[in-house]
mmCIF file of C-alpha atoms and ligand atoms in Angstrom:
data_model
loop_
_atom_site.group_PDB
_atom_site.id
_atom_site.type_symbol
_atom_site.label_atom_id
_atom_site.label_comp_id
_atom_site.label_asym_id
_atom_site.label_seq_id
_atom_site.Cartn_x
_atom_site.Cartn_y
_atom_site.Cartn_z
ATOM 1 C CA MET A 133 1.843 17.543 -8.523
ATOM 2 C CA ILE A 134 0.822 18.039 -4.864
ATOM 3 C CA GLU A 135 2.778 20.200 -2.495
ATOM 4 C CA VAL A 136 1.968 20.285 1.127
ATOM 5 C CA LYS A 137 3.628 22.888 3.226
ATOM 6 C CA SER A 138 3.397 22.985 7.006
ATOM 7 C CA LEU A 139 -0.186 21.697 7.029
ATOM 8 C CA THR A 140 -1.450 21.963 10.436
ATOM 9 C CA LYS A 141 -5.032 20.615 11.544
ATOM 10 C CA LYS A 142 -6.263 21.374 15.125
ATOM 11 C CA TYR A 143 -9.220 19.958 16.708
ATOM 12 C CA ASP A 144 -10.491 21.317 20.096
ATOM 13 C CA SER A 145 -8.661 18.611 22.086
ATOM 14 C CA VAL A 146 -6.188 17.214 19.708
ATOM 15 C CA THR A 147 -3.807 18.450 16.861
ATOM 16 C CA PRO A 148 -3.419 15.339 14.530
ATOM 17 C CA LEU A 149 -1.331 17.280 12.150
ATOM 18 C CA ARG A 150 1.371 19.900 13.004
ATOM 19 C CA ASP A 151 3.270 21.475 10.469
ATOM 20 C CA VAL A 152 3.333 18.494 7.923
ATOM 21 C CA SER A 153 5.069 19.109 4.633
ATOM 22 C CA PHE A 154 5.711 16.730 1.568
ATOM 23 C CA ASN A 155 5.372 16.464 -2.043
ATOM 24 C CA VAL A 156 3.362 14.000 -4.161
ATOM 25 C CA ASN A 157 4.873 13.315 -7.496
ATOM 26 C CA GLU A 158 3.146 11.996 -10.593
ATOM 27 C CA GLY A 159 2.879 8.300 -10.284
ATOM 28 C CA ASP A 160 3.762 8.117 -6.811
ATOM 29 C CA VAL A 161 1.796 5.390 -4.591
ATOM 30 C CA ILE A 162 1.900 6.512 -1.056
ATOM 31 C CA ALA A 163 0.890 3.982 1.576
ATOM 32 C CA VAL A 164 -0.065 5.759 4.800
ATOM 33 C CA ILE A 165 0.406 3.591 7.911
ATOM 34 C CA GLY A 166 0.330 3.924 11.538
ATOM 35 C CA PRO A 167 -1.646 3.453 14.724
ATOM 36 C CA SER A 168 -5.157 4.492 14.712
ATOM 37 C CA GLY A 169 -5.944 8.068 15.760
ATOM 38 C CA THR A 170 -2.655 9.492 14.486
ATOM 39 C CA GLY A 171 -4.177 11.585 11.647
ATOM 40 C CA LYS A 172 -4.092 9.286 8.693
ATOM 41 C CA SER A 173 -7.690 10.189 7.773
ATOM 42 C CA THR A 174 -7.249 13.679 8.567
ATOM 43 C CA LEU A 175 -4.520 13.967 6.352
ATOM 44 C CA ILE A 176 -6.337 12.618 3.543
ATOM 45 C CA ARG A 177 -9.263 14.492 4.016
ATOM 46 C CA CYS A 178 -7.240 17.791 4.157
ATOM 47 C CA LEU A 179 -5.930 17.065 0.903
ATOM 48 C CA ASN A 180 -9.249 17.491 -0.845
ATOM 49 C CA MET A 181 -10.471 20.051 1.627
ATOM 50 C CA LEU A 182 -13.255 17.606 3.045
ATOM 51 C CA GLU A 183 -11.412 19.042 6.366
ATOM 52 C CA LYS A 184 -10.428 22.493 6.398
ATOM 53 C CA PRO A 185 -6.647 22.919 7.445
ATOM 54 C CA THR A 186 -5.998 25.146 10.448
ATOM 55 C CA GLY A 187 -2.885 26.231 8.902
ATOM 56 C CA GLY A 188 -0.561 25.656 5.942
ATOM 57 C CA GLN A 189 -1.034 25.332 2.143
ATOM 58 C CA ILE A 190 -1.692 22.732 -0.414
ATOM 59 C CA ILE A 191 -0.747 23.366 -3.835
ATOM 60 C CA PHE A 192 -2.173 21.170 -6.464
ATOM 61 C CA ASP A 193 -1.004 21.408 -9.947
ATOM 62 C CA GLY A 194 0.526 24.906 -9.198
ATOM 63 C CA GLU A 195 -2.795 26.238 -7.689
ATOM 64 C CA GLU A 196 -3.106 26.921 -4.019
ATOM 65 C CA ILE A 197 -6.181 25.166 -3.107
ATOM 66 C CA THR A 198 -6.327 26.190 0.330
ATOM 67 C CA ALA A 199 -6.245 29.704 -0.841
ATOM 68 C CA ARG A 200 -9.305 31.888 0.293
ATOM 69 C CA GLY A 201 -11.825 32.163 -2.572
ATOM 70 C CA TYR A 202 -10.557 29.069 -4.275
ATOM 71 C CA ASP A 203 -13.283 26.957 -5.736
ATOM 72 C CA ILE A 204 -12.450 23.488 -4.432
ATOM 73 C CA ARG A 205 -14.746 21.811 -6.683
ATOM 74 C CA LYS A 206 -12.181 22.278 -9.313
ATOM 75 C CA ALA A 207 -9.628 20.309 -7.270
ATOM 76 C CA ARG A 208 -11.956 17.620 -6.263
ATOM 77 C CA MET A 209 -12.766 16.814 -9.889
ATOM 78 C CA LYS A 210 -9.189 15.837 -10.230
ATOM 79 C CA MET A 211 -8.901 14.245 -6.930
ATOM 80 C CA GLY A 212 -10.836 10.943 -6.651
ATOM 81 C CA MET A 213 -11.866 9.752 -3.027
ATOM 82 C CA VAL A 214 -12.368 6.203 -2.087
ATOM 83 C CA PHE A 215 -13.905 5.559 1.462
ATOM 84 C CA GLN A 216 -14.426 2.829 3.733
ATOM 85 C CA SER A 217 -18.026 2.995 2.909
ATOM 86 C CA PHE A 218 -18.934 2.943 -0.476
ATOM 87 C CA ASN A 219 -21.382 5.837 -0.794
ATOM 88 C CA LEU A 220 -23.305 4.512 -3.893
ATOM 89 C CA PHE A 221 -26.838 5.758 -4.668
ATOM 90 C CA GLY A 222 -29.103 2.853 -3.659
ATOM 91 C CA HIS A 223 -31.926 3.943 -6.292
ATOM 92 C CA LEU A 224 -29.609 4.044 -9.159
ATOM 93 C CA THR A 225 -28.199 0.901 -11.099
ATOM 94 C CA VAL A 226 -24.488 0.476 -11.013
ATOM 95 C CA ILE A 227 -23.867 2.059 -14.461
ATOM 96 C CA GLU A 228 -26.177 4.904 -13.324
ATOM 97 C CA ASN A 229 -24.035 5.514 -10.449
ATOM 98 C CA LEU A 230 -21.080 5.662 -12.547
ATOM 99 C CA MET A 231 -22.274 8.045 -15.227
ATOM 100 C CA LEU A 232 -23.894 10.465 -12.673
ATOM 101 C CA ALA A 233 -20.788 12.575 -12.047
ATOM 102 C CA PRO A 234 -19.179 12.672 -15.642
ATOM 103 C CA MET A 235 -22.576 13.968 -16.979
ATOM 104 C CA ASP A 236 -23.111 16.490 -14.307
ATOM 105 C CA LEU A 237 -19.591 17.640 -13.574
ATOM 106 C CA LEU A 238 -17.704 16.948 -16.772
ATOM 107 C CA GLY A 239 -20.508 17.697 -19.282
ATOM 108 C CA LYS A 240 -20.043 14.488 -20.802
ATOM 109 C CA SER A 241 -23.001 13.035 -22.988
ATOM 110 C CA LYS A 242 -24.897 10.025 -21.879
ATOM 111 C CA GLN A 243 -23.151 7.682 -24.503
ATOM 112 C CA GLU A 244 -19.711 9.022 -23.518
ATOM 113 C CA ALA A 245 -20.614 8.350 -19.837
ATOM 114 C CA TYR A 246 -22.032 5.074 -20.601
ATOM 115 C CA ASP A 247 -18.979 3.753 -22.501
ATOM 116 C CA LYS A 248 -16.578 5.088 -20.111
ATOM 117 C CA GLY A 249 -18.521 3.410 -17.222
ATOM 118 C CA MET A 250 -18.628 0.186 -18.849
ATOM 119 C CA GLU A 251 -14.906 0.286 -19.655
ATOM 120 C CA TYR A 252 -14.228 0.852 -16.021
ATOM 121 C CA LEU A 253 -16.584 -1.657 -14.759
ATOM 122 C CA ARG A 254 -14.614 -4.329 -17.078
ATOM 123 C CA ARG A 255 -11.696 -3.251 -15.558
ATOM 124 C CA VAL A 256 -12.909 -3.922 -12.063
ATOM 125 C CA GLY A 257 -14.636 -7.243 -13.219
ATOM 126 C CA MET A 258 -18.112 -5.891 -12.610
ATOM 127 C CA ALA A 259 -19.327 -5.363 -16.168
ATOM 128 C CA ASP A 260 -21.926 -8.034 -15.676
ATOM 129 C CA LYS A 261 -23.484 -6.196 -12.588
ATOM 130 C CA ALA A 262 -24.063 -2.758 -14.564
ATOM 131 C CA LEU A 263 -27.786 -3.089 -14.249
ATOM 132 C CA SER A 264 -27.993 -4.282 -10.753
ATOM 133 C CA TYR A 265 -28.687 -2.154 -7.715
ATOM 134 C CA PRO A 266 -26.179 -1.666 -5.096
ATOM 135 C CA ASP A 267 -28.197 -3.610 -2.755
ATOM 136 C CA GLU A 268 -27.656 -6.705 -4.881
ATOM 137 C CA LEU A 269 -23.948 -6.662 -4.630
ATOM 138 C CA SER A 270 -21.640 -7.842 -1.884
ATOM 139 C CA GLY A 271 -19.280 -5.381 0.003
ATOM 140 C CA GLY A 272 -16.553 -6.274 -2.137
ATOM 141 C CA GLN A 273 -18.444 -5.635 -5.255
ATOM 142 C CA LYS A 274 -19.645 -2.484 -4.045
ATOM 143 C CA GLN A 275 -16.169 -1.233 -3.226
ATOM 144 C CA ARG A 276 -15.110 -2.332 -6.708
ATOM 145 C CA VAL A 277 -17.998 -0.235 -8.158
ATOM 146 C CA ALA A 278 -17.002 2.687 -6.058
ATOM 147 C CA ILE A 279 -13.591 2.563 -7.296
ATOM 148 C CA ALA A 280 -14.808 2.180 -11.097
ATOM 149 C CA ARG A 281 -17.037 5.318 -10.155
ATOM 150 C CA THR A 282 -13.845 7.155 -9.120
ATOM 151 C CA LEU A 283 -12.081 6.524 -12.188
ATOM 152 C CA CYS A 284 -14.945 7.549 -14.533
ATOM 153 C CA MET A 285 -13.861 11.091 -13.367
ATOM 154 C CA ASP A 286 -10.271 10.449 -14.774
ATOM 155 C CA PRO A 287 -8.700 11.818 -11.538
ATOM 156 C CA GLU A 288 -5.222 12.783 -11.649
ATOM 157 C CA VAL A 289 -4.851 11.181 -8.072
ATOM 158 C CA ILE A 290 -6.830 8.992 -6.025
ATOM 159 C CA LEU A 291 -7.059 9.053 -2.423
ATOM 160 C CA LEU A 292 -8.171 6.012 -0.740
ATOM 161 C CA ASP A 293 -8.902 5.644 3.174
ATOM 162 C CA GLU A 294 -8.820 2.090 4.435
ATOM 163 C CA PRO A 295 -10.822 0.985 1.274
ATOM 164 C CA THR A 296 -10.919 -2.682 2.647
ATOM 165 C CA SER A 297 -11.522 -2.235 6.444
ATOM 166 C CA ALA A 298 -15.181 -2.386 6.273
ATOM 167 C CA LEU A 299 -15.353 -5.671 4.361
ATOM 168 C CA ASP A 300 -16.037 -9.001 5.195
ATOM 169 C CA PRO A 301 -12.573 -10.852 5.234
ATOM 170 C CA THR A 302 -13.464 -12.982 2.278
ATOM 171 C CA MET A 303 -13.941 -9.951 0.096
ATOM 172 C CA VAL A 304 -10.599 -8.033 0.864
ATOM 173 C CA SER A 305 -8.621 -9.663 -1.690
ATOM 174 C CA GLU A 306 -10.862 -8.961 -4.595
ATOM 175 C CA VAL A 307 -10.665 -5.108 -3.657
ATOM 176 C CA GLN A 308 -6.838 -5.266 -3.069
ATOM 177 C CA ALA A 309 -6.487 -6.936 -6.468
ATOM 178 C CA VAL A 310 -8.214 -4.042 -8.266
ATOM 179 C CA ILE A 311 -6.143 -1.484 -6.177
ATOM 180 C CA ARG A 312 -2.995 -3.321 -6.944
ATOM 181 C CA ASP A 313 -3.811 -3.299 -10.701
ATOM 182 C CA LEU A 314 -4.466 0.527 -10.494
ATOM 183 C CA SER A 315 -1.023 1.011 -8.745
ATOM 184 C CA LYS A 316 0.565 -0.834 -11.463
ATOM 185 C CA SER A 317 -1.028 1.556 -14.045
ATOM 186 C CA GLY A 318 0.892 4.503 -12.990
ATOM 187 C CA LYS A 319 -2.037 6.109 -11.309
ATOM 188 C CA THR A 320 -0.883 8.671 -8.574
ATOM 189 C CA MET A 321 -2.477 7.129 -5.258
ATOM 190 C CA MET A 322 -2.319 7.701 -1.501
ATOM 191 C CA ILE A 323 -3.870 4.985 0.545
ATOM 192 C CA VAL A 324 -4.330 4.580 4.177
ATOM 193 C CA THR A 325 -4.358 1.043 5.082
ATOM 194 C CA HIS A 326 -3.606 -1.280 8.132
ATOM 195 C CA GLU A 327 -2.642 -4.264 5.658
ATOM 196 C CA MET A 328 0.995 -4.236 5.823
ATOM 197 C CA ASN A 329 1.962 -6.726 3.254
ATOM 198 C CA PHE A 330 -0.468 -5.058 0.817
ATOM 199 C CA ALA A 331 0.998 -1.545 1.642
ATOM 200 C CA ARG A 332 4.365 -2.812 0.843
ATOM 201 C CA ALA A 333 3.310 -4.547 -2.412
ATOM 202 C CA ILE A 334 1.743 -1.613 -3.990
ATOM 203 C CA SER A 335 3.576 1.494 -2.847
ATOM 204 C CA ASN A 336 6.738 3.276 -3.811
ATOM 205 C CA ARG A 337 6.784 5.494 -0.702
ATOM 206 C CA VAL A 338 5.607 4.751 2.863
ATOM 207 C CA PHE A 339 4.539 7.509 5.508
ATOM 208 C CA TYR A 340 4.257 6.233 8.894
ATOM 209 C CA MET A 341 2.208 8.571 10.957
ATOM 210 C CA ASP A 342 2.536 9.205 14.687
ATOM 211 C CA GLY A 343 2.859 12.203 16.827
ATOM 212 C CA GLU A 344 1.098 15.025 14.937
ATOM 213 C CA GLY A 345 2.320 13.934 11.604
ATOM 214 C CA ILE A 346 4.592 12.041 9.356
ATOM 215 C CA TYR A 347 6.875 10.476 11.884
ATOM 216 C CA GLU A 348 9.076 8.553 9.255
ATOM 217 C CA GLU A 349 9.052 8.386 5.533
ATOM 218 C CA GLY A 350 10.800 5.995 3.292
ATOM 219 C CA THR A 351 10.627 3.297 0.676
ATOM 220 C CA PRO A 352 8.670 0.341 1.489
ATOM 221 C CA GLU A 353 11.991 -1.410 1.805
ATOM 222 C CA GLU A 354 13.300 1.346 4.417
ATOM 223 C CA ILE A 355 10.152 1.357 6.368
ATOM 224 C CA PHE A 356 9.537 -2.285 6.572
ATOM 225 C CA GLU A 357 12.963 -3.761 6.679
ATOM 226 C CA HIS A 358 15.257 -0.984 8.257
ATOM 227 C CA PRO A 359 13.021 1.555 9.851
ATOM 228 C CA LYS A 360 15.455 4.272 11.331
ATOM 229 C CA LYS A 361 13.189 5.760 14.244
ATOM 230 C CA GLU A 362 11.955 3.957 17.364
ATOM 231 C CA ASN A 363 8.325 4.350 17.028
ATOM 232 C CA THR A 364 8.478 2.924 13.432
ATOM 233 C CA ARG A 365 10.482 0.244 14.607
ATOM 234 C CA ARG A 366 7.963 -0.949 17.273
ATOM 235 C CA PHE A 367 4.932 -0.434 15.204
ATOM 236 C CA ILE A 368 6.455 -2.557 12.272
ATOM 237 C CA ARG A 369 7.809 -5.151 14.711
ATOM 238 C CA ARG A 370 4.659 -4.984 16.843
ATOM 239 C CA LEU A 371 3.397 -8.207 17.225
ATOM 240 C CA LYS A 372 -0.293 -8.248 16.514
ATOM 241 C CA VAL A 373 -1.965 -10.183 19.251
ATOM 242 C CA PHE A 374 -5.203 -12.122 18.868
ATOM 243 C CA GLU A 375 -6.477 -13.316 22.313
ATOM 244 C CA ALA A 376 -9.256 -15.301 23.750
ATOM 245 C CA VAL A 377 -10.216 -16.820 27.010
ATOM 246 C CA ILE A 378 -11.852 -20.207 27.147
ATOM 247 C CA ASP A 379 -13.449 -20.234 30.569
ATOM 248 C CA SER A 380 -16.142 -22.813 30.127
ATOM 249 C CA ARG A 381 -16.586 -26.158 28.535
ATOM 250 C CA ASP A 382 -19.577 -24.519 26.475
ATOM 251 C CA TYR A 383 -17.294 -22.196 24.920
ATOM 252 C CA ASP A 384 -18.396 -20.891 21.418
ATOM 253 C CA PHE A 385 -15.651 -22.494 19.441
ATOM 254 C CA ILE A 386 -17.445 -21.637 16.082
ATOM 255 C CA ASN A 387 -17.241 -17.870 16.874
ATOM 256 C CA PHE A 388 -13.662 -18.297 18.264
ATOM 257 C CA GLY A 389 -12.870 -19.771 14.871
ATOM 258 C CA ALA A 390 -14.470 -17.129 12.859
ATOM 259 C CA GLU A 391 -12.758 -14.390 14.762
ATOM 260 C CA LEU A 392 -9.468 -16.193 14.413
ATOM 261 C CA ASP A 393 -10.057 -16.343 10.783
ATOM 262 C CA ARG A 394 -10.573 -12.861 10.455
ATOM 263 C CA TYR A 395 -7.413 -11.984 12.443
ATOM 264 C CA LEU A 396 -5.276 -14.085 10.365
ATOM 265 C CA LEU A 397 -6.722 -12.730 7.037
ATOM 266 C CA GLN A 398 -6.239 -9.198 8.335
ATOM 267 C CA ASN A 399 -2.706 -9.861 8.845
ATOM 268 C CA ASP A 400 -2.097 -11.537 5.501
ATOM 269 C CA VAL A 401 -1.199 -14.964 7.124
ATOM 270 C CA LYS A 402 -0.458 -17.568 4.517
ATOM 271 C CA SER A 403 -3.160 -20.044 4.280
ATOM 272 C CA SER A 404 -1.061 -23.138 4.892
ATOM 273 C CA GLU A 405 0.278 -21.298 7.937
ATOM 274 C CA LYS A 406 -3.316 -20.404 8.865
ATOM 275 C CA ASN A 407 -4.165 -24.315 8.898
ATOM 276 C CA ARG A 408 -1.485 -24.992 11.287
ATOM 277 C CA ILE A 409 -2.368 -22.199 13.498
ATOM 278 C CA ARG A 410 -5.864 -23.357 13.521
ATOM 279 C CA LEU A 411 -5.032 -26.968 14.088
ATOM 280 C CA THR A 412 -2.559 -26.257 16.837
ATOM 281 C CA ILE A 413 -5.351 -24.147 18.769
ATOM 282 C CA GLU A 414 -8.013 -26.853 18.317
ATOM 283 C CA GLU A 415 -6.132 -29.713 19.027
ATOM 284 C CA THR A 416 -4.551 -28.171 22.197
ATOM 285 C CA VAL A 417 -7.439 -26.600 23.615
ATOM 286 C CA GLN A 418 -10.250 -28.889 22.632
ATOM 287 C CA GLN A 419 -8.524 -32.333 22.503
ATOM 288 C CA ILE A 420 -5.764 -31.999 25.206
ATOM 289 C CA LEU A 421 -6.542 -29.259 27.581
ATOM 290 C CA LEU A 422 -10.372 -29.416 27.930
ATOM 291 C CA PRO A 423 -10.604 -33.109 28.684
ATOM 292 C CA ARG A 424 -8.119 -32.578 31.413
ATOM 293 C CA TYR A 425 -9.704 -29.485 32.970
ATOM 294 C CA PRO A 426 -13.294 -29.875 33.707
ATOM 295 C CA ASP A 427 -13.574 -26.123 34.828
ATOM 296 C CA PRO A 428 -11.337 -24.562 32.377
ATOM 297 C CA ASP A 429 -9.450 -21.412 32.602
ATOM 298 C CA ILE A 430 -7.353 -21.080 29.396
ATOM 299 C CA HIS A 431 -6.048 -18.019 27.864
ATOM 300 C CA VAL A 432 -5.015 -18.289 24.333
ATOM 301 C CA ALA A 433 -2.827 -15.478 22.427
ATOM 302 C CA VAL A 434 -1.838 -15.763 18.877
ATOM 303 C CA GLU A 435 0.945 -13.319 18.014
ATOM 304 C CA TYR A 436 1.875 -12.544 14.494
ATOM 305 C CA SER A 437 5.069 -10.599 13.532
ATOM 306 C CA MET A 438 4.911 -9.310 10.021
ATOM 307 C CA GLN A 439 8.549 -8.495 9.994
ATOM 308 C CA ASP A 440 9.564 -12.139 9.905
ATOM 309 C CA ASP A 441 6.179 -13.700 8.991
ATOM 310 C CA SER A 442 6.400 -15.685 12.230
ATOM 311 C CA THR A 443 3.484 -16.932 14.491
ATOM 312 C CA GLU A 444 3.789 -17.750 17.938
ATOM 313 C CA ILE A 445 0.727 -19.103 19.996
ATOM 314 C CA THR A 446 0.788 -18.982 23.832
ATOM 315 C CA PHE A 447 -1.431 -21.145 25.974
ATOM 316 C CA THR A 448 -1.732 -20.119 29.557
ATOM 317 C CA TYR A 449 -3.972 -22.098 32.207
ATOM 318 C CA GLY A 450 -4.937 -22.369 35.637
ATOM 319 C CA GLY A 451 -5.132 -25.773 37.429
ATOM 320 C CA GLU A 452 -2.729 -28.419 38.131
ATOM 321 C CA LYS A 453 0.629 -28.632 36.651
ATOM 322 C CA PHE A 454 0.551 -30.300 33.188
ATOM 323 C CA ASP A 455 2.600 -30.025 30.222
ATOM 324 C CA ILE A 456 0.634 -30.621 27.086
ATOM 325 C CA ARG A 457 3.324 -33.107 25.751
ATOM 326 C CA ASP A 458 2.473 -35.405 28.818
ATOM 327 C CA THR A 459 -0.951 -35.956 27.215
ATOM 328 C CA ASP A 460 -2.075 -39.611 26.569
ATOM 329 C CA ASN A 461 -3.926 -38.067 23.397
ATOM 330 C CA GLU A 462 -0.853 -38.988 21.115
ATOM 331 C CA LEU A 463 -2.494 -38.319 18.038
ATOM 332 C CA SER A 464 -3.594 -34.850 18.667
ATOM 333 C CA LEU A 465 -0.093 -34.106 20.060
ATOM 334 C CA SER A 466 1.506 -35.325 16.945
ATOM 335 C CA MET A 467 -0.361 -33.057 15.087
ATOM 336 C CA VAL A 468 0.539 -30.275 17.162
ATOM 337 C CA GLU A 469 4.094 -31.167 17.125
ATOM 338 C CA ASN A 470 3.958 -31.430 13.152
ATOM 339 C CA SER A 471 2.643 -27.989 12.883
ATOM 340 C CA SER A 472 5.172 -26.531 15.002
ATOM 341 C CA GLU A 473 8.783 -25.731 14.906
ATOM 342 C CA LYS A 474 9.218 -25.663 18.880
ATOM 343 C CA ILE A 475 7.298 -26.117 21.858
ATOM 344 C CA GLU A 476 8.012 -24.882 25.299
ATOM 345 C CA TYR A 477 6.511 -25.446 28.479
ATOM 346 C CA SER A 478 6.853 -23.612 31.748
ATOM 347 C CA PHE A 479 5.185 -23.453 35.206
ATOM 348 C CA ASP A 480 5.119 -20.533 37.475
ATOM 349 C CA GLU A 481 3.468 -21.073 40.717
ATOM 350 C CA GLY A 482 3.033 -17.337 41.367
ATOM 351 C CA GLU A 483 0.904 -16.815 38.408
ATOM 352 C CA GLU A 484 -3.033 -17.341 38.402
ATOM 353 C CA ARG A 485 -2.512 -19.303 35.174
ATOM 354 C CA ALA A 486 0.455 -21.232 36.168
ATOM 355 C CA ASN A 487 0.953 -23.256 33.143
ATOM 356 C CA GLU A 488 2.365 -21.725 29.940
ATOM 357 C CA VAL A 489 2.859 -23.480 26.434
ATOM 358 C CA LYS A 490 4.343 -21.562 23.879
ATOM 359 C CA VAL A 491 4.237 -22.928 20.367
ATOM 360 C CA TRP A 492 6.196 -21.541 17.370
ATOM 361 C CA VAL A 493 4.316 -22.437 14.424
ATOM 362 C CA LYS A 494 6.014 -23.849 11.306
ATOM 363 C CA LYS A 495 6.613 -21.257 8.709
ATOM 364 C CA THR A 496 5.531 -21.771 5.045
ATOM 365 C CA GLU A 497 8.704 -22.256 2.909
HETATM 366 N N1 ADP B 92 -14.198 15.965 13.657
HETATM 367 C C1 ADP B 92 -13.254 15.708 14.606
HETATM 368 N N2 ADP B 92 -13.540 16.551 15.691
HETATM 369 C C2 ADP B 92 -12.557 16.314 16.633
HETATM 370 N N3 ADP B 92 -11.569 15.421 16.690
HETATM 371 C C3 ADP B 92 -11.316 14.811 15.504
HETATM 372 C C4 ADP B 92 -12.222 14.794 14.622
HETATM 373 N N4 ADP B 92 -11.971 13.983 13.666
HETATM 374 C C5 ADP B 92 -10.799 13.219 14.207
HETATM 375 N N5 ADP B 92 -10.623 13.729 15.226
HETATM 376 C C6 ADP B 92 -9.373 13.346 16.308
HETATM 377 O O1 ADP B 92 -8.217 13.516 15.356
HETATM 378 C C7 ADP B 92 -7.415 12.506 15.630
HETATM 379 C C8 ADP B 92 -6.878 11.774 14.211
HETATM 380 O O2 ADP B 92 -8.064 11.141 13.737
HETATM 381 P P1 ADP B 92 -7.914 10.420 12.524
HETATM 382 O O3 ADP B 92 -7.284 11.326 11.389
HETATM 383 O O4 ADP B 92 -9.320 9.916 12.178
HETATM 384 O O5 ADP B 92 -6.993 9.288 12.908
HETATM 385 P P2 ADP B 92 -6.640 7.857 11.976
HETATM 386 O O6 ADP B 92 -7.274 8.036 10.703
HETATM 387 O O7 ADP B 92 -5.221 7.828 11.887
HETATM 388 O O8 ADP B 92 -7.193 6.839 12.945
HETATM 389 C C9 ADP B 92 -8.047 11.587 16.615
HETATM 390 O O9 ADP B 92 -7.542 11.537 17.826
HETATM 391 C C10 ADP B 92 -9.499 11.856 16.381
HETATM 392 O O10 ADP B 92 -10.195 11.480 17.804
HETATM 393 MG MG1 MG B 93 -8.872 6.744 9.832
#
């Protein structure tokens, strides 16, 4: 369906894509993953010529869309694009937003455009908001509308660039659900995402991008379970780290909790595990460590490995030698112990924060 041959994109100071070649087959759902700045957006934007490639060819349905003189509007009609930001027209209602392009570009009648618009709104669960204005919708709802709008053009392929990354964490799953539904329907899609479990669940192919192009390609199973190359392995295995330093008794724990929630959600941590993580941190820091250290210097790091779904929490803190298991707050300690598989304590006098407690959080069965 799409053939990409030796695609190159150079900017003045970087070359995110060098000699990139691949095919997209009908029905493919390709997840594009990789560290930021490795050209994922550039790749997707080159595909529909939002960025003009510096070299190479893109052939779409047998036509070279990179050829000089080719009318790119023709290809764009068959290639839907979903962005991080929803780009809905604020002065139009939801259904009007959906009717616009089919009437203007496909010459659909008002009735046809309306019927189709309502059909897709129903599909994304937004039919009851047809007459609302974008401002009246949450971010997740806007993105669902934006996806429905794309579907109204009956595109052959849909390109999505981090469609959930601008959303409030509570809204990620409703948008993911809509995309998951689409991926099952046989739509050809290419989606850039940093949500690995999601990428894995919806795709049949995964492109790991690094070093000027597609560094490794494989099935989700290959990329996530048995990556062959070093960088892929490191990226997949890489423990995602959430960190905070608690340096005052007046520390803003409310904000800390919110940030932690965001991190856990982004990494698709299961909710029972989330509760154990939260509880372990709250009890350890607020109930056990803070009463002990009037002038706290506590570093908390949460590391989540998506490969084996395990979470490690490391507390390092300055001050006198103290193992949290020697606390006289038995209730808090038992809560921490019940949430964990293992707890280790070490003391290293050479370190500024000499105490270190590592907690391996119990996994959800
Ligand atoms: N319009 C631009 N001008 C110059 N450099 C750009 C432009 N767009 C992207 N880049 C650079 O190209 C590289 C790849 O960017 P991008 O495709 O956005 O990465 P990703 O989506 O993987 O995070 C980055 O180094 C970025 O700074
Ligand atoms: Mg990007």
